[in-house]
Amino acid sequence: MAKRIKKAVFPVAGLGTRFLPATKAVPKEMLTVVDRPVIQMAVDEAREAGIEHFVFVTGRNKSVIEDHFDKQFELEETLKARGKSAELNALKQDLPQAGQTSFTRQQEPLGLGHAVWCAREIVGREPFALLLPDMLMQGRPGCLKQMMDIYDDCGGNVMAVEEVPRDQVHRYGVVGTDGSGKRAFSITGMVEKPAAEDAPSNLIISGRYILQPEIFDKLEKQDPGSGGEIQLTDAMIQLLADQPFRGLVFDGTTYDCGDKIGFLSANIAYGLAHPDLGGPFRAALKDIIEKAGGLE
Ligand code: G1P
């Protein structure tokens, strides 16, 4: 039986320069989609998949993330005194239990592979999940839960993948497939940010991974790759020589919130899907679009 995954790593050290000035004093992971910070949504997804320990790889100016996952004593007392029990319960529900979070810093911006390697001591020698919070995955069940079901059957390494138009592949890691055309398939190769003509497929690595601890051994020796950074994809290519990787085409919709259009789209999609706000928001949106001259 595959070893149970209890820990998830969240790399949150990035500067968020694409969202300046919003991210001058606020970490990009704290930007909200409707009323939830993007990082909270990734943690929600991990909890749904059974994760019990949340490892954040942070950087300078990211301490607000640590505060967000802490008890806010004064706020809770105030809500209690004002009888706002729904708000209070919601806050409590979002909070991991004491001792379930760990924070470590990536001291230099050396790339995603380096950020993941920074978590090695906290993760230890066990398989773990990795969630890139910029990629917001809207689906039921959540993306990591869908991947866990595959992992429980097959073990090894699992990655969520997603089809994108060919002209977008250069922005992502891309996988080679076994040609089975199945929703879950064996990955035969990977390449980080290829030119469209060099990409082995149009299936991108969409930011959710289940990895075996041997990835840390590969990362330890990994030379810089694309963009001069230590790339996780390059270390995974090394590991693919020793261990199986499965790709899972995520059943749901992905919003790349590292990009302004993706972020705005996520707000609209989650706003429309919101149980209380969905109806009135739809009406407001219709009105805005009409006033702006329609959609054509
Ligand atoms: C990283 C990974 C890439 C993946 C992408 C998903 O790239 O290196 O393989 O497709 O995340 O968002 P980054 O966005 O850090 O450039």
mmCIF file of C-alpha atoms and ligand atoms in Angstrom:
data_model
loop_
_atom_site.group_PDB
_atom_site.id
_atom_site.type_symbol
_atom_site.label_atom_id
_atom_site.label_comp_id
_atom_site.label_asym_id
_atom_site.label_seq_id
_atom_site.Cartn_x
_atom_site.Cartn_y
_atom_site.Cartn_z
ATOM 1 C CA MET A 1 0.000 0.000 0.000
ATOM 2 C CA ALA A 2 1.230 3.506 -0.821
ATOM 3 C CA LYS A 3 2.545 5.414 2.191
ATOM 4 C CA ARG A 4 0.016 7.991 3.377
ATOM 5 C CA ILE A 5 0.748 11.639 2.496
ATOM 6 C CA LYS A 6 0.515 13.815 5.589
ATOM 7 C CA LYS A 7 2.560 16.873 4.677
ATOM 8 C CA ALA A 8 2.104 19.519 2.011
ATOM 9 C CA VAL A 9 4.619 22.153 0.952
ATOM 10 C CA PHE A 10 3.546 25.614 -0.213
ATOM 11 C CA PRO A 11 6.271 27.731 -1.865
ATOM 12 C CA VAL A 12 5.324 31.339 -1.058
ATOM 13 C CA ALA A 13 8.612 33.211 -1.356
ATOM 14 C CA GLY A 14 7.996 34.855 -4.763
ATOM 15 C CA LEU A 15 8.070 38.645 -4.991
ATOM 16 C CA GLY A 16 4.871 39.072 -6.991
ATOM 17 C CA THR A 17 6.333 41.818 -9.169
ATOM 18 C CA ARG A 18 3.577 41.295 -11.749
ATOM 19 C CA PHE A 19 1.046 42.618 -9.235
ATOM 20 C CA LEU A 20 2.816 45.780 -8.122
ATOM 21 C CA PRO A 21 1.824 48.061 -6.497
ATOM 22 C CA ALA A 22 -0.688 45.681 -4.818
ATOM 23 C CA THR A 23 2.176 43.470 -3.662
ATOM 24 C CA LYS A 24 4.464 46.204 -2.358
ATOM 25 C CA ALA A 25 3.534 45.540 1.278
ATOM 26 C CA VAL A 26 1.130 42.587 0.917
ATOM 27 C CA PRO A 27 2.395 39.152 -0.179
ATOM 28 C CA LYS A 28 0.797 38.079 -3.474
ATOM 29 C CA GLU A 29 -0.487 34.937 -1.776
ATOM 30 C CA MET A 30 -2.665 37.151 0.441
ATOM 31 C CA LEU A 31 -4.502 38.713 -2.519
ATOM 32 C CA THR A 32 -8.106 37.607 -2.335
ATOM 33 C CA VAL A 33 -10.357 35.738 -4.686
ATOM 34 C CA VAL A 34 -13.772 37.016 -3.548
ATOM 35 C CA ASP A 35 -13.146 36.959 0.229
ATOM 36 C CA ARG A 36 -10.419 34.322 0.664
ATOM 37 C CA PRO A 37 -6.670 34.795 0.313
ATOM 38 C CA VAL A 38 -5.257 32.643 -2.464
ATOM 39 C CA ILE A 39 -3.020 30.805 0.046
ATOM 40 C CA GLN A 40 -6.034 29.917 2.199
ATOM 41 C CA MET A 41 -7.656 28.301 -0.842
ATOM 42 C CA ALA A 42 -4.591 26.112 -1.426
ATOM 43 C CA VAL A 43 -4.595 25.108 2.242
ATOM 44 C CA ASP A 44 -8.337 24.309 2.029
ATOM 45 C CA GLU A 45 -7.628 22.055 -0.956
ATOM 46 C CA ALA A 46 -4.837 20.264 0.941
ATOM 47 C CA ARG A 47 -6.973 19.750 4.044
ATOM 48 C CA GLU A 48 -9.757 18.263 1.941
ATOM 49 C CA ALA A 49 -7.179 15.768 0.618
ATOM 50 C CA GLY A 50 -6.262 14.683 4.167
ATOM 51 C CA ILE A 51 -3.105 16.759 4.706
ATOM 52 C CA GLU A 52 -2.236 17.257 8.365
ATOM 53 C CA HIS A 53 0.902 19.380 8.236
ATOM 54 C CA PHE A 54 1.344 22.546 6.200
ATOM 55 C CA VAL A 55 4.896 23.616 5.354
ATOM 56 C CA PHE A 56 5.328 27.153 4.022
ATOM 57 C CA VAL A 57 8.543 28.152 2.301
ATOM 58 C CA THR A 58 8.455 31.901 2.766
ATOM 59 C CA GLY A 59 10.808 34.825 2.242
ATOM 60 C CA ARG A 60 11.321 38.317 3.582
ATOM 61 C CA ASN A 61 8.149 40.423 3.984
ATOM 62 C CA LYS A 62 5.919 37.362 4.148
ATOM 63 C CA SER A 63 5.218 37.276 7.880
ATOM 64 C CA VAL A 64 1.569 38.223 7.261
ATOM 65 C CA ILE A 65 1.091 34.671 5.953
ATOM 66 C CA GLU A 66 2.250 33.312 9.302
ATOM 67 C CA ASP A 67 -0.132 35.691 11.083
ATOM 68 C CA HIS A 68 -2.978 34.598 8.847
ATOM 69 C CA PHE A 69 -2.594 30.991 9.991
ATOM 70 C CA ASP A 70 -2.408 31.978 13.651
ATOM 71 C CA LYS A 71 -5.163 32.581 16.178
ATOM 72 C CA GLN A 72 -6.113 36.280 16.319
ATOM 73 C CA PHE A 73 -7.028 36.455 19.985
ATOM 74 C CA GLU A 74 -8.308 40.059 20.070
ATOM 75 C CA LEU A 75 -10.350 39.626 16.912
ATOM 76 C CA GLU A 76 -11.940 36.441 18.248
ATOM 77 C CA GLU A 77 -12.791 38.115 21.571
ATOM 78 C CA THR A 78 -14.343 41.080 19.750
ATOM 79 C CA LEU A 79 -16.432 38.839 17.503
ATOM 80 C CA LYS A 80 -17.544 36.870 20.569
ATOM 81 C CA ALA A 81 -18.499 40.045 22.456
ATOM 82 C CA ARG A 82 -20.523 41.247 19.447
ATOM 83 C CA GLY A 83 -22.312 37.916 19.080
ATOM 84 C CA LYS A 84 -20.908 37.314 15.586
ATOM 85 C CA SER A 85 -20.817 33.549 15.966
ATOM 86 C CA ALA A 86 -20.981 32.693 12.234
ATOM 87 C CA GLU A 87 -17.862 34.785 11.504
ATOM 88 C CA LEU A 88 -16.121 33.360 14.561
ATOM 89 C CA ASN A 89 -16.858 29.763 13.581
ATOM 90 C CA ALA A 90 -15.697 30.388 10.009
ATOM 91 C CA LEU A 91 -12.389 31.776 11.290
ATOM 92 C CA LYS A 92 -11.919 28.779 13.570
ATOM 93 C CA GLN A 93 -12.719 26.329 10.788
ATOM 94 C CA ASP A 94 -10.089 27.810 8.475
ATOM 95 C CA LEU A 95 -7.333 27.513 11.059
ATOM 96 C CA PRO A 96 -5.024 24.482 11.089
ATOM 97 C CA GLN A 97 -4.559 23.088 14.592
ATOM 98 C CA ALA A 98 -1.677 24.222 16.780
ATOM 99 C CA GLY A 99 1.521 22.526 15.647
ATOM 100 C CA GLN A 100 0.211 21.714 12.174
ATOM 101 C CA THR A 101 2.091 24.546 10.429
ATOM 102 C CA SER A 102 5.810 25.040 9.796
ATOM 103 C CA PHE A 103 7.538 27.991 8.215
ATOM 104 C CA THR A 104 11.005 28.106 6.715
ATOM 105 C CA ARG A 105 12.639 30.779 4.586
ATOM 106 C CA GLN A 106 14.116 30.536 1.158
ATOM 107 C CA GLN A 107 16.987 32.930 1.762
ATOM 108 C CA GLU A 108 17.727 33.646 -1.898
ATOM 109 C CA PRO A 109 15.443 33.566 -4.966
ATOM 110 C CA LEU A 110 17.155 30.611 -6.633
ATOM 111 C CA GLY A 111 14.077 29.011 -8.188
ATOM 112 C CA LEU A 112 11.181 26.668 -7.437
ATOM 113 C CA GLY A 113 13.463 23.619 -7.121
ATOM 114 C CA HIS A 114 15.516 25.409 -4.494
ATOM 115 C CA ALA A 115 12.357 26.499 -2.628
ATOM 116 C CA VAL A 116 11.161 22.882 -2.439
ATOM 117 C CA TRP A 117 14.624 21.736 -1.299
ATOM 118 C CA CYS A 118 14.399 24.272 1.564
ATOM 119 C CA ALA A 119 11.559 22.144 3.000
ATOM 120 C CA ARG A 120 13.615 18.911 3.123
ATOM 121 C CA GLU A 121 14.326 18.902 6.863
ATOM 122 C CA ILE A 122 10.705 19.556 7.786
ATOM 123 C CA VAL A 123 9.296 17.016 5.321
ATOM 124 C CA GLY A 124 11.840 14.301 6.193
ATOM 125 C CA ARG A 125 12.035 11.005 4.304
ATOM 126 C CA GLU A 126 8.395 10.615 3.371
ATOM 127 C CA PRO A 127 6.288 11.330 0.283
ATOM 128 C CA PHE A 128 4.670 14.773 0.322
ATOM 129 C CA ALA A 129 2.312 17.004 -1.617
ATOM 130 C CA LEU A 130 3.403 20.245 -3.231
ATOM 131 C CA LEU A 131 0.917 22.964 -4.109
ATOM 132 C CA LEU A 132 1.812 26.139 -6.014
ATOM 133 C CA PRO A 133 -0.766 28.569 -4.620
ATOM 134 C CA ASP A 134 -0.734 30.821 -7.717
ATOM 135 C CA MET A 135 -2.554 28.081 -9.573
ATOM 136 C CA LEU A 136 -6.109 28.045 -8.341
ATOM 137 C CA MET A 137 -7.852 24.770 -9.100
ATOM 138 C CA GLN A 138 -11.639 24.889 -9.038
ATOM 139 C CA GLY A 139 -13.109 21.404 -8.940
ATOM 140 C CA ARG A 140 -15.102 18.913 -6.904
ATOM 141 C CA PRO A 141 -13.454 17.139 -5.285
ATOM 142 C CA GLY A 142 -10.403 19.398 -5.232
ATOM 143 C CA CYS A 143 -7.394 18.700 -7.425
ATOM 144 C CA LEU A 144 -5.179 17.212 -4.705
ATOM 145 C CA LYS A 145 -7.971 14.880 -3.575
ATOM 146 C CA GLN A 146 -8.371 13.681 -7.181
ATOM 147 C CA MET A 147 -4.614 13.021 -7.270
ATOM 148 C CA MET A 148 -4.646 11.213 -3.913
ATOM 149 C CA ASP A 149 -7.126 8.700 -5.320
ATOM 150 C CA ILE A 150 -4.651 7.864 -8.111
ATOM 151 C CA TYR A 151 -1.740 7.812 -5.657
ATOM 152 C CA ASP A 152 -3.548 5.422 -3.304
ATOM 153 C CA ASP A 153 -3.856 2.967 -6.217
ATOM 154 C CA CYS A 154 -0.438 3.390 -7.840
ATOM 155 C CA GLY A 155 1.981 5.068 -5.375
ATOM 156 C CA GLY A 156 5.028 6.750 -6.923
ATOM 157 C CA ASN A 157 4.912 10.354 -8.074
ATOM 158 C CA VAL A 158 1.763 12.045 -9.398
ATOM 159 C CA MET A 159 1.285 15.382 -11.146
ATOM 160 C CA ALA A 160 -1.800 17.275 -12.213
ATOM 161 C CA VAL A 161 -1.656 18.225 -15.873
ATOM 162 C CA GLU A 162 -3.847 20.347 -18.062
ATOM 163 C CA GLU A 163 -4.310 20.929 -21.756
ATOM 164 C CA VAL A 164 -3.508 24.462 -22.944
ATOM 165 C CA PRO A 165 -3.288 26.012 -26.422
ATOM 166 C CA ARG A 166 0.131 25.398 -28.033
ATOM 167 C CA ASP A 167 0.993 29.098 -27.930
ATOM 168 C CA GLN A 168 0.877 28.980 -24.120
ATOM 169 C CA VAL A 169 3.186 26.017 -23.437
ATOM 170 C CA HIS A 170 6.330 28.184 -23.216
ATOM 171 C CA ARG A 171 5.062 29.563 -19.878
ATOM 172 C CA TYR A 172 4.999 26.168 -18.136
ATOM 173 C CA GLY A 173 6.563 22.750 -17.617
ATOM 174 C CA VAL A 174 5.260 20.299 -20.234
ATOM 175 C CA VAL A 175 4.990 16.486 -20.048
ATOM 176 C CA GLY A 176 5.445 13.705 -22.586
ATOM 177 C CA THR A 177 2.677 11.095 -22.468
ATOM 178 C CA ASP A 178 2.421 7.325 -23.034
ATOM 179 C CA GLY A 179 -0.087 8.007 -25.811
ATOM 180 C CA SER A 180 -2.867 6.110 -24.001
ATOM 181 C CA GLY A 181 -5.075 9.217 -24.044
ATOM 182 C CA LYS A 182 -6.364 8.201 -20.605
ATOM 183 C CA ARG A 183 -7.154 10.669 -17.830
ATOM 184 C CA ALA A 184 -4.380 9.093 -15.701
ATOM 185 C CA PHE A 185 -1.312 8.080 -17.707
ATOM 186 C CA SER A 186 2.416 7.380 -17.429
ATOM 187 C CA ILE A 187 4.621 10.398 -17.942
ATOM 188 C CA THR A 188 7.465 9.617 -20.333
ATOM 189 C CA GLY A 189 9.340 12.912 -20.240
ATOM 190 C CA MET A 190 9.209 16.518 -19.080
ATOM 191 C CA VAL A 191 10.627 19.815 -20.226
ATOM 192 C CA GLU A 192 10.546 23.198 -18.517
ATOM 193 C CA LYS A 193 9.248 26.144 -20.544
ATOM 194 C CA PRO A 194 9.852 24.731 -24.043
ATOM 195 C CA ALA A 195 9.302 26.624 -27.265
ATOM 196 C CA ALA A 196 5.981 25.540 -28.826
ATOM 197 C CA GLU A 197 7.775 23.517 -31.534
ATOM 198 C CA ASP A 198 9.890 21.618 -28.965
ATOM 199 C CA ALA A 199 7.054 20.759 -26.561
ATOM 200 C CA PRO A 200 6.312 17.010 -26.308
ATOM 201 C CA SER A 201 2.560 17.732 -25.900
ATOM 202 C CA ASN A 202 0.248 20.554 -24.909
ATOM 203 C CA LEU A 203 -0.239 19.122 -21.404
ATOM 204 C CA ILE A 204 1.273 21.467 -18.844
ATOM 205 C CA ILE A 205 2.365 20.750 -15.284
ATOM 206 C CA SER A 206 -0.312 22.705 -13.510
ATOM 207 C CA GLY A 207 1.099 23.185 -10.019
ATOM 208 C CA ARG A 208 0.017 20.169 -7.947
ATOM 209 C CA TYR A 209 2.467 17.359 -7.217
ATOM 210 C CA ILE A 210 2.790 14.267 -5.054
ATOM 211 C CA LEU A 211 6.503 13.539 -4.771
ATOM 212 C CA GLN A 212 8.699 10.880 -3.223
ATOM 213 C CA PRO A 213 11.452 12.105 -0.861
ATOM 214 C CA GLU A 214 14.201 11.066 -3.329
ATOM 215 C CA ILE A 215 13.377 14.328 -5.141
ATOM 216 C CA PHE A 216 15.388 16.097 -2.407
ATOM 217 C CA ASP A 217 18.498 14.050 -3.330
ATOM 218 C CA LYS A 218 18.118 15.140 -6.956
ATOM 219 C CA LEU A 219 17.501 18.775 -5.986
ATOM 220 C CA GLU A 220 20.602 18.763 -3.817
ATOM 221 C CA LYS A 221 22.747 18.181 -6.922
ATOM 222 C CA GLN A 222 20.633 20.094 -9.425
ATOM 223 C CA ASP A 223 22.370 22.701 -11.607
ATOM 224 C CA PRO A 224 20.498 25.863 -12.623
ATOM 225 C CA GLY A 225 18.330 25.419 -15.726
ATOM 226 C CA SER A 226 15.740 27.554 -17.518
ATOM 227 C CA GLY A 227 15.999 31.228 -16.479
ATOM 228 C CA GLY A 228 19.210 30.471 -14.521
ATOM 229 C CA GLU A 229 17.074 29.005 -11.701
ATOM 230 C CA ILE A 230 17.161 25.617 -9.987
ATOM 231 C CA GLN A 231 14.163 24.012 -11.637
ATOM 232 C CA LEU A 232 11.961 21.403 -9.978
ATOM 233 C CA THR A 233 11.161 20.009 -13.421
ATOM 234 C CA ASP A 234 14.853 19.254 -14.072
ATOM 235 C CA ALA A 235 15.108 17.324 -10.782
ATOM 236 C CA MET A 236 11.913 15.436 -11.661
ATOM 237 C CA ILE A 237 13.442 14.476 -15.013
ATOM 238 C CA GLN A 238 16.335 12.904 -13.057
ATOM 239 C CA LEU A 239 13.920 11.091 -10.751
ATOM 240 C CA LEU A 240 11.890 9.825 -13.713
ATOM 241 C CA ALA A 241 14.886 7.612 -14.576
ATOM 242 C CA ASP A 242 14.407 5.794 -11.223
ATOM 243 C CA GLN A 243 10.707 6.068 -10.381
ATOM 244 C CA PRO A 244 7.336 6.220 -12.135
ATOM 245 C CA PHE A 245 5.465 9.497 -12.586
ATOM 246 C CA ARG A 246 1.795 9.559 -13.402
ATOM 247 C CA GLY A 247 -0.047 12.490 -14.915
ATOM 248 C CA LEU A 248 -3.667 13.177 -14.045
ATOM 249 C CA VAL A 249 -5.781 15.424 -16.229
ATOM 250 C CA PHE A 250 -7.541 17.460 -13.542
ATOM 251 C CA ASP A 251 -11.318 17.399 -13.761
ATOM 252 C CA GLY A 252 -12.085 21.072 -13.127
ATOM 253 C CA THR A 253 -10.868 24.527 -14.113
ATOM 254 C CA THR A 254 -7.482 26.078 -13.394
ATOM 255 C CA TYR A 255 -6.903 29.815 -12.968
ATOM 256 C CA ASP A 256 -3.317 31.024 -13.156
ATOM 257 C CA CYS A 257 -3.476 33.754 -10.524
ATOM 258 C CA GLY A 258 0.164 34.641 -11.157
ATOM 259 C CA ASP A 259 -1.245 36.419 -14.205
ATOM 260 C CA LYS A 260 -3.643 39.383 -14.065
ATOM 261 C CA ILE A 261 -6.177 37.938 -16.505
ATOM 262 C CA GLY A 262 -6.144 34.612 -14.622
ATOM 263 C CA PHE A 263 -6.600 36.429 -11.325
ATOM 264 C CA LEU A 264 -9.505 38.555 -12.594
ATOM 265 C CA SER A 265 -11.095 35.478 -14.192
ATOM 266 C CA ALA A 266 -10.821 33.574 -10.898
ATOM 267 C CA ASN A 267 -12.628 36.370 -9.075
ATOM 268 C CA ILE A 268 -15.449 36.276 -11.584
ATOM 269 C CA ALA A 269 -15.710 32.470 -11.603
ATOM 270 C CA TYR A 270 -15.623 32.127 -7.811
ATOM 271 C CA GLY A 271 -17.941 35.133 -7.415
ATOM 272 C CA LEU A 272 -20.512 33.516 -9.712
ATOM 273 C CA ALA A 273 -20.157 30.164 -7.915
ATOM 274 C CA HIS A 274 -20.445 31.710 -4.432
ATOM 275 C CA PRO A 275 -23.503 30.366 -2.580
ATOM 276 C CA ASP A 276 -24.679 33.776 -1.295
ATOM 277 C CA LEU A 277 -23.126 36.237 -3.718
ATOM 278 C CA GLY A 278 -23.561 34.282 -6.962
ATOM 279 C CA GLY A 279 -27.080 35.548 -7.823
ATOM 280 C CA PRO A 280 -26.616 39.258 -7.065
ATOM 281 C CA PHE A 281 -23.110 39.196 -8.564
ATOM 282 C CA ARG A 282 -24.430 37.755 -11.823
ATOM 283 C CA ALA A 283 -26.943 40.630 -12.015
ATOM 284 C CA ALA A 284 -24.247 43.214 -11.211
ATOM 285 C CA LEU A 285 -21.907 41.724 -13.812
ATOM 286 C CA LYS A 286 -24.611 41.748 -16.474
ATOM 287 C CA ASP A 287 -25.255 45.407 -15.728
ATOM 288 C CA ILE A 288 -21.561 46.306 -15.899
ATOM 289 C CA ILE A 289 -21.150 44.493 -19.224
ATOM 290 C CA GLU A 290 -24.211 46.163 -20.710
ATOM 291 C CA LYS A 291 -23.041 49.612 -19.607
ATOM 292 C CA ALA A 292 -19.594 48.897 -21.038
ATOM 293 C CA GLY A 293 -21.173 48.180 -24.439
ATOM 294 C CA GLY A 294 -21.747 44.414 -24.290
ATOM 295 C CA LEU A 295 -19.363 41.585 -24.935
ATOM 296 C CA GLU A 296 -18.711 42.002 -28.644
HETATM 297 C C1 G1P B 1 6.421 26.538 -12.202
HETATM 298 C C2 G1P B 1 6.988 25.210 -12.737
HETATM 299 C C3 G1P B 1 6.313 24.823 -14.039
HETATM 300 C C4 G1P B 1 4.809 24.784 -13.852
HETATM 301 C C5 G1P B 1 4.313 26.126 -13.297
HETATM 302 C C6 G1P B 1 2.839 26.087 -12.955
HETATM 303 O O1 G1P B 1 6.810 27.574 -13.069
HETATM 304 O O2 G1P B 1 8.383 25.341 -12.891
HETATM 305 O O3 G1P B 1 6.781 23.568 -14.455
HETATM 306 O O4 G1P B 1 4.183 24.495 -15.084
HETATM 307 O O5 G1P B 1 5.023 26.484 -12.098
HETATM 308 O O6 G1P B 1 2.435 27.351 -12.563
HETATM 309 P P1 G1P B 1 6.756 29.129 -12.619
HETATM 310 O O7 G1P B 1 5.312 29.513 -12.647
HETATM 311 O O8 G1P B 1 7.333 29.176 -11.230
HETATM 312 O O9 G1P B 1 7.560 29.864 -13.616
#
